[in-house]
Short mmCIF file of C-alpha atoms in Angstrom, two decimals:
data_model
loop_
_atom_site.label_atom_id
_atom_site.label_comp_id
_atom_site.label_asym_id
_atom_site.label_seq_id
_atom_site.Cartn_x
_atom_site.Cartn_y
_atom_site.Cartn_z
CA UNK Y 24 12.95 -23.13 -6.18
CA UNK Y 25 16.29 -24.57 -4.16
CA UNK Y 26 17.37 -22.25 -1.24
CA UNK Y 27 20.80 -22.91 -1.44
CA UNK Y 28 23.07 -20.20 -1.83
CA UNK Y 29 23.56 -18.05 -4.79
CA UNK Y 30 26.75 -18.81 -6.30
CA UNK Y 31 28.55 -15.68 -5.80
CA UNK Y 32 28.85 -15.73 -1.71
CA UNK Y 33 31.97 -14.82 -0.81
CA UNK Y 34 33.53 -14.40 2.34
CA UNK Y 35 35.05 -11.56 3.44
CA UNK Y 36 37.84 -11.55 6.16
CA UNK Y 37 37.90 -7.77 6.29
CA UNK Y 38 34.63 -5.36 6.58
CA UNK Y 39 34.45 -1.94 5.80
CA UNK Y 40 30.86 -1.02 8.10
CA UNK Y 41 29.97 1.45 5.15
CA UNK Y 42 29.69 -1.39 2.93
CA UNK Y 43 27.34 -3.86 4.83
CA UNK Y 44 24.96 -3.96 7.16
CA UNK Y 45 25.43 -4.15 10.62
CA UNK Y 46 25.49 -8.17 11.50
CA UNK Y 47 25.00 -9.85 14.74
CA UNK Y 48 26.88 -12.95 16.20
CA UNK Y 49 24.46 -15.36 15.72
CA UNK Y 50 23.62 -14.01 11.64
CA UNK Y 51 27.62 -13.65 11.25
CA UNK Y 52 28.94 -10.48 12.17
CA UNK Y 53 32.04 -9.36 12.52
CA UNK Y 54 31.79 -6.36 15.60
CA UNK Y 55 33.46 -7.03 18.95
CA UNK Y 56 35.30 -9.94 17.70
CA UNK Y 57 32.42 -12.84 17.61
CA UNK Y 58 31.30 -13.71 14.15
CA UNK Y 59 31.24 -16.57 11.37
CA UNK Y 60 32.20 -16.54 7.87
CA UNK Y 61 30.14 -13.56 6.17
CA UNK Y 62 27.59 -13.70 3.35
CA UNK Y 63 26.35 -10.78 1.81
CA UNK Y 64 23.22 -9.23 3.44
CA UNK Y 65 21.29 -9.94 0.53
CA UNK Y 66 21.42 -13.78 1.23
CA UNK Y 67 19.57 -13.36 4.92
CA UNK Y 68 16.56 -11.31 2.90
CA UNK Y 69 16.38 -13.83 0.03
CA UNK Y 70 17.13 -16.98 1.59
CA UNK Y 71 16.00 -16.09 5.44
CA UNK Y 72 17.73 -19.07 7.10
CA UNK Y 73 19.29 -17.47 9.11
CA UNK Y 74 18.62 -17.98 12.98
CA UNK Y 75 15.81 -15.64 15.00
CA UNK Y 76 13.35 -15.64 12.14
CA UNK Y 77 9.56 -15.03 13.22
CA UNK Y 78 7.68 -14.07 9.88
CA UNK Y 79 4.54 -14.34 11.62
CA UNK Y 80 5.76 -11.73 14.42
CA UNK Y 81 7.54 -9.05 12.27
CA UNK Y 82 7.24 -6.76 15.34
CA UNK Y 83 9.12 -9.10 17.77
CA UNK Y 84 11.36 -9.92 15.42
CA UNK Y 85 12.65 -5.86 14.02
CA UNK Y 86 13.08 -6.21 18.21
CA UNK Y 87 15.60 -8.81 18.16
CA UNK Y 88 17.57 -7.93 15.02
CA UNK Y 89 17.76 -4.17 16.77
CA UNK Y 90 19.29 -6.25 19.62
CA UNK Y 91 21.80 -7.95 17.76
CA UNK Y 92 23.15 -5.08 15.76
CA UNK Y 93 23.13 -3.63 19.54
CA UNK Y 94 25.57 -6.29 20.09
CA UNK Y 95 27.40 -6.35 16.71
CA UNK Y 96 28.27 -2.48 17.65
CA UNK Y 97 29.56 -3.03 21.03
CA UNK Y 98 26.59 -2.59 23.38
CA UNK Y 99 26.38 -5.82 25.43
CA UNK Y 100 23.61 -7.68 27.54
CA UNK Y 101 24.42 -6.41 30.97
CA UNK Y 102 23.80 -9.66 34.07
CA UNK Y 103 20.87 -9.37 36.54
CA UNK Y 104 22.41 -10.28 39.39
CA UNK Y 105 19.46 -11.03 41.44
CA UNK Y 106 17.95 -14.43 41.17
CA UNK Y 107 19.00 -18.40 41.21
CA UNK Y 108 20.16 -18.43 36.95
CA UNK Y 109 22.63 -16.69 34.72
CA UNK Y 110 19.52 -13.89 32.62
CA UNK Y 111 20.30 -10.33 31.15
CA UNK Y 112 19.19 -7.21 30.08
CA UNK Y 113 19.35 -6.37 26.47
CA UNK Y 114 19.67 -3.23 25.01
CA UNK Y 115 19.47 -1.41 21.75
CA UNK Y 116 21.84 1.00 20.04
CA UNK Y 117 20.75 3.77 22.80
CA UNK Y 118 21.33 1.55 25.73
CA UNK Y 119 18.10 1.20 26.60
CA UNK Y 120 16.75 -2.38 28.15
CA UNK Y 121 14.39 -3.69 25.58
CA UNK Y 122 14.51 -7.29 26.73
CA UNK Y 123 15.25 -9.97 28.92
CA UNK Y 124 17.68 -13.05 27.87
CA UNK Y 125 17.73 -16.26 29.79
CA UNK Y 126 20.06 -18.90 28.48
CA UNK Y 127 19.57 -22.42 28.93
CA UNK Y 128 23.02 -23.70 29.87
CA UNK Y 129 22.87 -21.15 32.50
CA UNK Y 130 19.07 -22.19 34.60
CA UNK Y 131 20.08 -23.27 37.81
CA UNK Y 132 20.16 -26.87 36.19
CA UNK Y 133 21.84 -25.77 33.48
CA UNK Y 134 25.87 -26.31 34.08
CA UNK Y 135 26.97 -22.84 32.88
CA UNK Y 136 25.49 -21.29 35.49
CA UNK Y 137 26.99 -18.32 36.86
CA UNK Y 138 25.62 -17.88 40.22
CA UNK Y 139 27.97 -19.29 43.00
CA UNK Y 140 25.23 -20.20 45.47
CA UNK Y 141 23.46 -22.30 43.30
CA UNK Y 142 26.47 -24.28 42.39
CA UNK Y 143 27.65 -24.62 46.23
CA UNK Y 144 23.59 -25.62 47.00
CA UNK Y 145 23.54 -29.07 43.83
CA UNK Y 146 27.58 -29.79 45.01
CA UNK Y 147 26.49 -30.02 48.88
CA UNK Y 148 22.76 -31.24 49.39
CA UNK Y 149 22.45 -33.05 45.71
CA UNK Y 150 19.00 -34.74 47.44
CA UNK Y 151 17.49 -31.55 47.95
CA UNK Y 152 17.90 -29.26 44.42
CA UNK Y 153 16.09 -28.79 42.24
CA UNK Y 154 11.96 -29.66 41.91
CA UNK Y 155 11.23 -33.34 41.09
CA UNK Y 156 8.54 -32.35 39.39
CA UNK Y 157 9.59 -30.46 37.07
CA UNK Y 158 12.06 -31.66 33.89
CA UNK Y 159 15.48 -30.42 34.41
CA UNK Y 160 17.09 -27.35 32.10
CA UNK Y 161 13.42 -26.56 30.52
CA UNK Y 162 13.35 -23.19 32.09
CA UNK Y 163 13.51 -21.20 28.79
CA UNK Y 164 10.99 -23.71 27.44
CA UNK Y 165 8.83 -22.79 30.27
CA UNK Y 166 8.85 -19.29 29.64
CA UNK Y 167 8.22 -19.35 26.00
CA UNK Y 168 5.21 -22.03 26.74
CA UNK Y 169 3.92 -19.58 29.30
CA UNK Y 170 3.92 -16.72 26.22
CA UNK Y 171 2.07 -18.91 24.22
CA UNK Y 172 -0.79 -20.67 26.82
CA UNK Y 173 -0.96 -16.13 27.19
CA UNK Y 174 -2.00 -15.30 23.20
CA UNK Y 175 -3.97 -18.68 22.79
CA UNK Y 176 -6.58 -17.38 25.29
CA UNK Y 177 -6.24 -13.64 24.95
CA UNK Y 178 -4.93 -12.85 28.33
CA UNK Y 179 -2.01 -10.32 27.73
CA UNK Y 180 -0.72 -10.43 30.79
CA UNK Y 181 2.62 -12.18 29.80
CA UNK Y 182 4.94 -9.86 27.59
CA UNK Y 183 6.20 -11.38 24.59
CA UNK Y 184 8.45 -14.48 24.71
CA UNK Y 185 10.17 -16.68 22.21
CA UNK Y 186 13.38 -18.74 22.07
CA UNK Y 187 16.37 -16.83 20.15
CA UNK Y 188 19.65 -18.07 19.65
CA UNK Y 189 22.12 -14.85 20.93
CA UNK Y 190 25.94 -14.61 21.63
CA UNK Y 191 27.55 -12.42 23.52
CA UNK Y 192 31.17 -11.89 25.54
CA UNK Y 193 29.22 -11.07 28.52
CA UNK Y 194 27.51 -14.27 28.67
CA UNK Y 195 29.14 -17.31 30.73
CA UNK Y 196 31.33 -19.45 28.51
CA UNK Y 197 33.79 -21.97 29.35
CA UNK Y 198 37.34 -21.37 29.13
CA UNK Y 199 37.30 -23.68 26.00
CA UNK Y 200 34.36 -21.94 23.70
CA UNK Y 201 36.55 -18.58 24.63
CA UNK Y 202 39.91 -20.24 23.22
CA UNK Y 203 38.49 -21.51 20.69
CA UNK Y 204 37.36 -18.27 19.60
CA UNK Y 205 40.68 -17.03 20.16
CA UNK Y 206 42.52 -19.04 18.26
CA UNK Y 207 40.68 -19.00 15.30
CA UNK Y 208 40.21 -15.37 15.44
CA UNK Y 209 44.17 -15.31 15.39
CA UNK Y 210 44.27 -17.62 12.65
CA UNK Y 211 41.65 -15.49 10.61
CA UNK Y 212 44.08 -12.57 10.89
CA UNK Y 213 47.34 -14.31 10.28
CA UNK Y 214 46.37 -16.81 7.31
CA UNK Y 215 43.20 -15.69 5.70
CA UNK Y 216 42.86 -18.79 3.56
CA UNK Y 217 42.80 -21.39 5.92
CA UNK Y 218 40.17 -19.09 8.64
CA UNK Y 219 37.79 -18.28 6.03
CA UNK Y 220 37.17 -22.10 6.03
CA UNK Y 221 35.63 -22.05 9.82
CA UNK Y 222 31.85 -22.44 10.06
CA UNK Y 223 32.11 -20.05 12.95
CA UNK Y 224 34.71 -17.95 14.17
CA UNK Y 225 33.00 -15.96 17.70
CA UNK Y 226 31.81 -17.72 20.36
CA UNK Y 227 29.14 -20.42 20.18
CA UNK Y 228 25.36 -18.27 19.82
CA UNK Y 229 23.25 -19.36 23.41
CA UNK Y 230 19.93 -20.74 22.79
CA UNK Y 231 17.12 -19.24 25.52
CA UNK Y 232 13.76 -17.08 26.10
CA UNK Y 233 14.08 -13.69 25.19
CA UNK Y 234 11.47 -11.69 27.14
CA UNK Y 235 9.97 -8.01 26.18
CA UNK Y 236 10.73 -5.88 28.71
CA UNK Y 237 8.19 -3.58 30.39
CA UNK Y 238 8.05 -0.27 31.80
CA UNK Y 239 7.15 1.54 34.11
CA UNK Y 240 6.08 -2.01 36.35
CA UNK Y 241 7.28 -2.22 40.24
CA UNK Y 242 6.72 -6.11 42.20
CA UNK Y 243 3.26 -6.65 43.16
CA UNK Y 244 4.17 -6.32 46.52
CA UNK Y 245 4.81 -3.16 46.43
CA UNK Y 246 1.69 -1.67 45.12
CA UNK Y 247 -0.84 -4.02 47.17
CA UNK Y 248 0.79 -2.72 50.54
CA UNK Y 249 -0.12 0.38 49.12
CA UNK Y 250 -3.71 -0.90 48.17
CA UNK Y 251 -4.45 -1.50 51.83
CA UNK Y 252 -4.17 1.36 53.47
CA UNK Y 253 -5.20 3.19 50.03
CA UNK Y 254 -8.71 2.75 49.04
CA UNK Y 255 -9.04 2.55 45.19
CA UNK Y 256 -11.84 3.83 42.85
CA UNK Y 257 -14.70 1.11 42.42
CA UNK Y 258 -13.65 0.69 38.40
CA UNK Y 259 -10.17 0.69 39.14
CA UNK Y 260 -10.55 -2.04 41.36
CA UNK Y 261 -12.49 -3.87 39.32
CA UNK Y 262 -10.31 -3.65 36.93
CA UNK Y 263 -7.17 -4.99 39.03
CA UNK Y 264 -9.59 -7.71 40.22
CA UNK Y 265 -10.18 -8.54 36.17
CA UNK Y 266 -6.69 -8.64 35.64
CA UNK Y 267 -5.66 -10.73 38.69
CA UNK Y 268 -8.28 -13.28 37.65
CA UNK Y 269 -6.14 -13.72 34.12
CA UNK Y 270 -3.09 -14.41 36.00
CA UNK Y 271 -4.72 -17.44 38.09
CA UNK Y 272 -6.21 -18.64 34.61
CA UNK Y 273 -2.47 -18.78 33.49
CA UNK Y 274 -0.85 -19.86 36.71
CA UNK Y 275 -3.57 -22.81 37.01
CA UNK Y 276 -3.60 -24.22 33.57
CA UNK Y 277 0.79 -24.31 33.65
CA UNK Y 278 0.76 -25.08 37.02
CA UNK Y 279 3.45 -22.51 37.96
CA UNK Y 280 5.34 -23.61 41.21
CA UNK Y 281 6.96 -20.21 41.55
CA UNK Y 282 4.29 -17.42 41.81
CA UNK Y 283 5.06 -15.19 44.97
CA UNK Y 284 4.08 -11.63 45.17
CA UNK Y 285 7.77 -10.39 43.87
CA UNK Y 286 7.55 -12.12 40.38
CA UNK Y 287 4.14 -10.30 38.71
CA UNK Y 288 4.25 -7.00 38.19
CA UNK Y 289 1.66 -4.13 38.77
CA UNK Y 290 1.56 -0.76 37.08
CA UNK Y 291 -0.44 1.93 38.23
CA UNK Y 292 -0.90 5.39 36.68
CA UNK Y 293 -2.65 7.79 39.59
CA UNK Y 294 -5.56 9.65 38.77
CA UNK Y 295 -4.77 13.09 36.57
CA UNK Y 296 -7.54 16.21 36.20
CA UNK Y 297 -9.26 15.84 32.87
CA UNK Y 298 -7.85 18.30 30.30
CA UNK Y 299 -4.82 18.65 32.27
CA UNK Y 300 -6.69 21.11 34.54
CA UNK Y 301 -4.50 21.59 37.37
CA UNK Y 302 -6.70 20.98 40.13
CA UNK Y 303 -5.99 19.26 43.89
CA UNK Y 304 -8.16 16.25 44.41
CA UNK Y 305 -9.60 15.69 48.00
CA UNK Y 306 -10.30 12.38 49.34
CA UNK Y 307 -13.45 11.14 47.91
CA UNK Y 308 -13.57 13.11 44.80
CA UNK Y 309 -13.18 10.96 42.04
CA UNK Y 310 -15.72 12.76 39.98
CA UNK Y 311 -13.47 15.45 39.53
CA UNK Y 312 -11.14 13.28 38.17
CA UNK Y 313 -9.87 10.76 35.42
CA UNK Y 314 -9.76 7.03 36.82
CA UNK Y 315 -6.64 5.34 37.44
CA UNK Y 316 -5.15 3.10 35.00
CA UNK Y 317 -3.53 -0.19 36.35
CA UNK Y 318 -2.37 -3.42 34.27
CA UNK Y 319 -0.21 -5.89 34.97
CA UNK Y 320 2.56 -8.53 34.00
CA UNK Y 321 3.07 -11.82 35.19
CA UNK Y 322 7.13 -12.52 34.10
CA UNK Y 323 9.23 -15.55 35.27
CA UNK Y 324 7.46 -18.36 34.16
CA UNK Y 325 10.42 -20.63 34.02
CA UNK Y 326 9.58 -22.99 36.84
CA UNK Y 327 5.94 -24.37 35.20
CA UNK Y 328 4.57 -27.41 33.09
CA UNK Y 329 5.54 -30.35 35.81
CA UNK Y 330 5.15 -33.54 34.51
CA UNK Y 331 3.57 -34.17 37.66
CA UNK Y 332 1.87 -32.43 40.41
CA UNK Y 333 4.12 -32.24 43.80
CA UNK Y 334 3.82 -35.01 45.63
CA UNK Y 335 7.32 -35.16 47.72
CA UNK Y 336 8.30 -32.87 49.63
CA UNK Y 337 7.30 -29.07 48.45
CA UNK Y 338 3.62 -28.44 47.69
CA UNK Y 339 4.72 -24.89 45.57
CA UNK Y 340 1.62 -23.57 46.63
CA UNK Y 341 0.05 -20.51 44.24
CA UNK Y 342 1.10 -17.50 46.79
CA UNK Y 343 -2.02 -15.37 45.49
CA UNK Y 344 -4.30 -17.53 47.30
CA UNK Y 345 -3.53 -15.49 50.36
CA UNK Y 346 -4.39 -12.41 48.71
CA UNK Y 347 -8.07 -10.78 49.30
CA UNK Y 348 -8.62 -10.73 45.73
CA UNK Y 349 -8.50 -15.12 45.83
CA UNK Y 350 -11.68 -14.87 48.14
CA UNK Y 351 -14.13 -13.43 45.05
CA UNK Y 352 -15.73 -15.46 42.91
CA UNK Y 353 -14.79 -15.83 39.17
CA UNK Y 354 -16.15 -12.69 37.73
CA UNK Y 355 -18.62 -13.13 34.66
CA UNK Y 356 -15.91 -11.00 32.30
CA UNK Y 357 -12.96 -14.10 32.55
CA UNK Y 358 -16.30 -16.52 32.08
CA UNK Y 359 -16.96 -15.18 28.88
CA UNK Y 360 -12.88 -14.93 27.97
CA UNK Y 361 -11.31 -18.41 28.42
CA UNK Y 362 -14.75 -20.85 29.44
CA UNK Y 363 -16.19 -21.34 25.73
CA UNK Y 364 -12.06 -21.98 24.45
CA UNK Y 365 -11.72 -24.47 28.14
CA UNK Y 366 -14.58 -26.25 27.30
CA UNK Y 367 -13.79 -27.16 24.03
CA UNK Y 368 -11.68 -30.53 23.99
CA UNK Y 369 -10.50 -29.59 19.95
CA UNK Y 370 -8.80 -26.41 21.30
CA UNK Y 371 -7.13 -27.94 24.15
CA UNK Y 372 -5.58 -30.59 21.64
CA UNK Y 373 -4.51 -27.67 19.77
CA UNK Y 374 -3.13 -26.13 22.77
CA UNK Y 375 -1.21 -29.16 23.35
CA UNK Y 376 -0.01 -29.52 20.03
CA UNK Y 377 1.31 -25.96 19.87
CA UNK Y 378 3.34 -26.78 22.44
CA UNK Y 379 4.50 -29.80 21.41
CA UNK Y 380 6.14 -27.87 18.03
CA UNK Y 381 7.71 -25.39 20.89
CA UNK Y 382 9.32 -28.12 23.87
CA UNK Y 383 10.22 -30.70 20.59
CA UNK Y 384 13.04 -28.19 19.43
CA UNK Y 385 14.76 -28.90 22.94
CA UNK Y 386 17.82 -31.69 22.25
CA UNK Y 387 16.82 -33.29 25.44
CA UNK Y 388 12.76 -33.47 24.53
CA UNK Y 389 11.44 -36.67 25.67
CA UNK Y 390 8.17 -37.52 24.20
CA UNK Y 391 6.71 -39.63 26.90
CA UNK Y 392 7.84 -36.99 29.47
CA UNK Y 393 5.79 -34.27 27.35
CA UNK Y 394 2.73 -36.36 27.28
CA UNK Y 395 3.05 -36.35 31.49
CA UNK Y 396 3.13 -32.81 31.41
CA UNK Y 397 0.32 -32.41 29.24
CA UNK Y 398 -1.90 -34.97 30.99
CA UNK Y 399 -1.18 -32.60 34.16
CA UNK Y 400 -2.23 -29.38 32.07
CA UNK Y 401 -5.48 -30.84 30.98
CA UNK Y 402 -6.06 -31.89 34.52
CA UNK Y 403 -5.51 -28.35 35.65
CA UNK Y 404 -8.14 -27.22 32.57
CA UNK Y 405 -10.88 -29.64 33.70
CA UNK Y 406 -10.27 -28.06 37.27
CA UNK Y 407 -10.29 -24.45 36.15
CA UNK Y 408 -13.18 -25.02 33.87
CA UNK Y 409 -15.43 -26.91 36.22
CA UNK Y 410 -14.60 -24.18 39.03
CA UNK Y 411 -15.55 -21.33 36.57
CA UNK Y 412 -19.13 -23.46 35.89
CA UNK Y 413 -19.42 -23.53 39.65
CA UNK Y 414 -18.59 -19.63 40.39
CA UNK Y 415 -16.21 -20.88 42.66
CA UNK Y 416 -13.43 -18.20 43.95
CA UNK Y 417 -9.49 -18.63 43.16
CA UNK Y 418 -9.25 -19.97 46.81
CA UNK Y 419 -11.87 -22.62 46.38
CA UNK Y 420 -10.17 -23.78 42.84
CA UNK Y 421 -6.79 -24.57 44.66
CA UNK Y 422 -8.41 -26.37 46.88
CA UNK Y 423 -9.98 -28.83 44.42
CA UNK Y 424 -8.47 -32.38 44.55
CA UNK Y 425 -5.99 -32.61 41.55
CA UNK Y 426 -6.15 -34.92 38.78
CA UNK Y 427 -4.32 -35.60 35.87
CA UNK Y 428 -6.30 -36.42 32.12
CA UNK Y 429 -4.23 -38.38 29.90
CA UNK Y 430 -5.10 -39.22 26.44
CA UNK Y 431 -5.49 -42.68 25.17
CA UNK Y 432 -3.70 -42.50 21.93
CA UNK Y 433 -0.91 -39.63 22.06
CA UNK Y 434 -0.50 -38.18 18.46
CA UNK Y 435 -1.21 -35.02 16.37
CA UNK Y 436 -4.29 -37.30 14.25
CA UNK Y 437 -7.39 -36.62 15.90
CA UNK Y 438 -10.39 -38.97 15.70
CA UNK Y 439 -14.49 -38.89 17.53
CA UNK Y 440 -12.78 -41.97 19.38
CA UNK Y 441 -10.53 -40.22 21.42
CA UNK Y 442 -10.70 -40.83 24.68
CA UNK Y 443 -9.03 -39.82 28.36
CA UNK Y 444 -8.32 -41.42 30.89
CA UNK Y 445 -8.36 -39.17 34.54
CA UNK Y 446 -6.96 -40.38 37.40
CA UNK Y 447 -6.15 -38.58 40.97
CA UNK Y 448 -3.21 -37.60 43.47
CA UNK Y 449 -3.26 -39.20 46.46
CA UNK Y 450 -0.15 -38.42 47.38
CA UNK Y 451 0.09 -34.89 50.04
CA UNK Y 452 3.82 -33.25 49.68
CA UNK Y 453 5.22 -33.48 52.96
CA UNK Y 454 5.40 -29.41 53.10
CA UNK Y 455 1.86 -28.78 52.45
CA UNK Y 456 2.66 -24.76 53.14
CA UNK Y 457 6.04 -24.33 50.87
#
C-alpha cells in the first residue's frame, strides 16, 4: 500500500481552530506564527510521517504532541538559565513543566549557543574548550544513549529521553531563519498562491533530547548533607544504597565525565503515621511509623560515551567516589540485576547496536569514531562486570586500570568467530583530581 498522500490534501492559508486540530510547528501548525503548508489531520493518523513518532512509546509520545499543541496555542518553552548550553522547560496547555528540551545547535559546541560565557571561553582560550575526549555537538545524543543503556538493564533511574524535532520563537535562531520566516509569512498573507508553495513557512523545527521532567527531586547535595547529621531507617538506607549502586552501573558503562553531586537528583518522602494517625514520632521510633520512601534520578547525561578515556589533561573523575556509599561492596540485589545481561557478550552487541540506530541519525555520525566509543563502553563492561564477580566496592572499580575492547570485524552480522581485541591506557591525564 503507497504512503503517499491522498489526493485531496489541500492547503489551507487560513484556519478556523474549530475546524482542525490543534497543530504544532514541527507537524505544520499555524498558532503563533511558525508553521508549514497544512494537511488535514487525517493525513498525520493515516500516513504517520510526520516528525516525533514513537509507536512503540505511545505514553512518551501523547507527552510530546501535548507539548506541541502547548506551543501551537501560545505557551512557549521558557530558558534555564543555569548551565554551559542553550535547554528549556516545556510546558503543557496549563503551564506546567512536563519536560526538558536541549537543542543541538545550542550545546556548548553547538554554534547557536546562547550563553555568553561559553562563547567568550572557545573565542579566547580555543586550546582549552571543550573535552578531547568526547565528539563535539553529541550532547543530545548523549542523553538519549544514556535513556536507553537505563531501560536495556532495568535501572530506572534516568527519566525518559528521546530525540524530537521542536520549534519554537523562544529558542535561539539566527537573524536569517527569523527573516526568513518573516518574509514568507508576509508573502503567505499578501499573495496566497505563490506562499502556499513553501515547504515551510515558521522557523526551522530544532532537533535535540527531550527529557521527562520529575517532581518533587532537589540536587543530591542537598539531601546527603542532610543524611549526615540525620540518621536514616536501616531499609531506607538500604534502599538509597540500592539505588546509588544503579547510578555507578550507568555512570561506569557510559563513562560519564560530568557526575558531581548537583546533577542526580534525590527524592525523599519523610516518614508519615500509618492510617494517617496523627501521632508525633520521637527519635528512635520507627515502629510507630511508615518507612521513608526515597528514589532517585540521574539527569544530564550529555557529556558521556568518549571515544576515548581521558588521557590529556582532565581525568573527569566519577565525583561519587568520595561519597560513603562508594566504600560498600556491590550489594547482591545489582548482582542479580545487570551481571547475567554484563556477562553475556550477545547482549552487549545488542547494546551496541541499539545505539548505533540512535548516534547514526546524527548528520555528523562518523562510523569509525562510533566504533572508538564503543570499544571504550565494552571496556568499561568488562571492568564493571569483573568488579561485580570480585565484590569489589564502587571505589575499588574506579580504581581498576582502564582498557578499551574493540571488536575485530565491526558490523551488525554476528558470527562464533568474533573476536576482541583489549588493549590498555597508559597514558595518566595530567589533572588526575579534575
Amino acid at each position: 500500500m503507497s504512503n503517499a498522500p491522498p489526493p485531496d490534501v489541500t492547503f489551507a492559508p487560513n484556519i478556523n481552530r474549530s475546524d482542525y486540530l490543534p497543530r504544532s510547528p514541527t507537524r505544520g501548525g499555524r498558532g503563533n506564527e511558525e508553521n508549514s503548508p497544512l494537511l488535514a489531520p487525517r493525513v498525520e493518523h493515516e500516513y504517520g510521517h510526520f516528525d516525533n513518532n514513537f509507536p512503540d512509546d505511545p505514553v512518551f509520545q501523547e507527552i510530546i504532541r501535548n507539548a506541541e499543541e502547548a506551543i501551537e496555542e501560545g505557551v512557549l518553552p521558557e530558558r534555564i538559565f543555569q548551565g554551559s548550553s542553550g535547554s528549556y522547560f516545556v510546558k503543557n496547555h496549563e503551564k506546567k513543566i512536563i519536560g526538558v528540551f536541549k537543542p543541538k545547535d545550542e550545546e556548548p559546541y553547538g554554534k547557536l549557543n546562547p550563553k555568553w560565557t561559553k562563547w567568550m571561553h572557545k573565542l579566547c582560550c580555543p586550546c582549552c574548550f571543550g573535552r578531547s575526549c568526547l565528539v563535539p555537538n553529541q550532547g543530545y545524543l548523549s542523553e538519549a544513549g544514556a535513556s536507553l543503556v537505563d531501560r536495556k538493564l532495568q535501572l530506572n533511574i534516568v527519566p525518559n529521553t528521546k530525540v524530537v524535532k521542536l520549534a519554537s520563537d523562544t529558542f535561539n535562531y539566527n537573524a536569517i531563519d527569523r527573516a526568513k520566516s518573516r518574509t514568507k509569512h508576509s508573502i503567505m498573507t499578501k499573495v496566497p498562491a505563490v506562499g502556499k508553495k513553501f515547504h515551510r513557512l515558521g522557523l526551522p523545527p530544532k532537533t535535540g533530547s527531550f527529557q521527562l521532567f520529575v517532581t518533587g527531586y532537589k540536587d543530591a547535595d542537598f539531601w546527603l548533607r542532610k543524611f549526615d547529621s540525620e540518621d536514616l531507617p536501616v531499609s531506607t538506607a538500604t534502599k538509597l544504597q540500592h539505588l546509588f549502586e544503579r547510578l555507578v552501573v550507568l555512570d561506569y558503562i557510559i563513562r560519564n565525565t560530568d557526575r558531581g553531586n548537583d546533577n542526580w537528583l534525590i527524592k525523599y518522602e519523610p516518614a508519615s503515621t500509618p492510617k494517617g494517625e496523627d501521632k508525633e514520632v520521637q527519635e528512635g521510633e520507627w515502629s510507630l511509623v511508615e518507612n521513608p520512601d526515597i528514589s532517585i534520578a540521574a539527569i544530564d547525561n550529555g557529556l558521556a560515551f568518549p571515544f576515548k578515556h581521558p588521557d590529556e589533561w582532565r581525568a573527569y573523575p566519577y565525583h561519587w567516589a568520595w561519597l560513603p556509599q562508594a566504600k560498600v561492596p556491590f550489594s547482591e540485589e545489582i548482582k542479580e540485576l545487570v551481571l547475567p545481561q554484563l556477562s553475556d557478550m550477545n547482549f552487549v552487541q545488542d547494546l551496541c547496536d541499539d545505539l548505533y540506530d540512535l548516534f547514526k541519525t546524527d548528520k555528523g555520525f562518523d562510523r569509525r569514531t562510533f566504533t572508538k566509543q564503543m570499544g571504550v563502553m565494552r571496556g568499561q563492561i568488562l571492568n564493571l562486570t569483573q568488579a561485580l564477580k570480585d565484590n569489589k566496592s564502587p571505589v575499588q572499580l574506579v580504581q581498576m586500570p582502564v582498557v578499551t575492547v574493540e571488536r575485530t570485524k565491526e558490523g551488525r552480522v554476528r558470527t562464533d568467530s568474533d573476536q576482541y581485541t583489549q588493549s590498555f591506557s597508559h597514558r595518566a591525564p595530567f589533572f588526575s583530581w579534575c
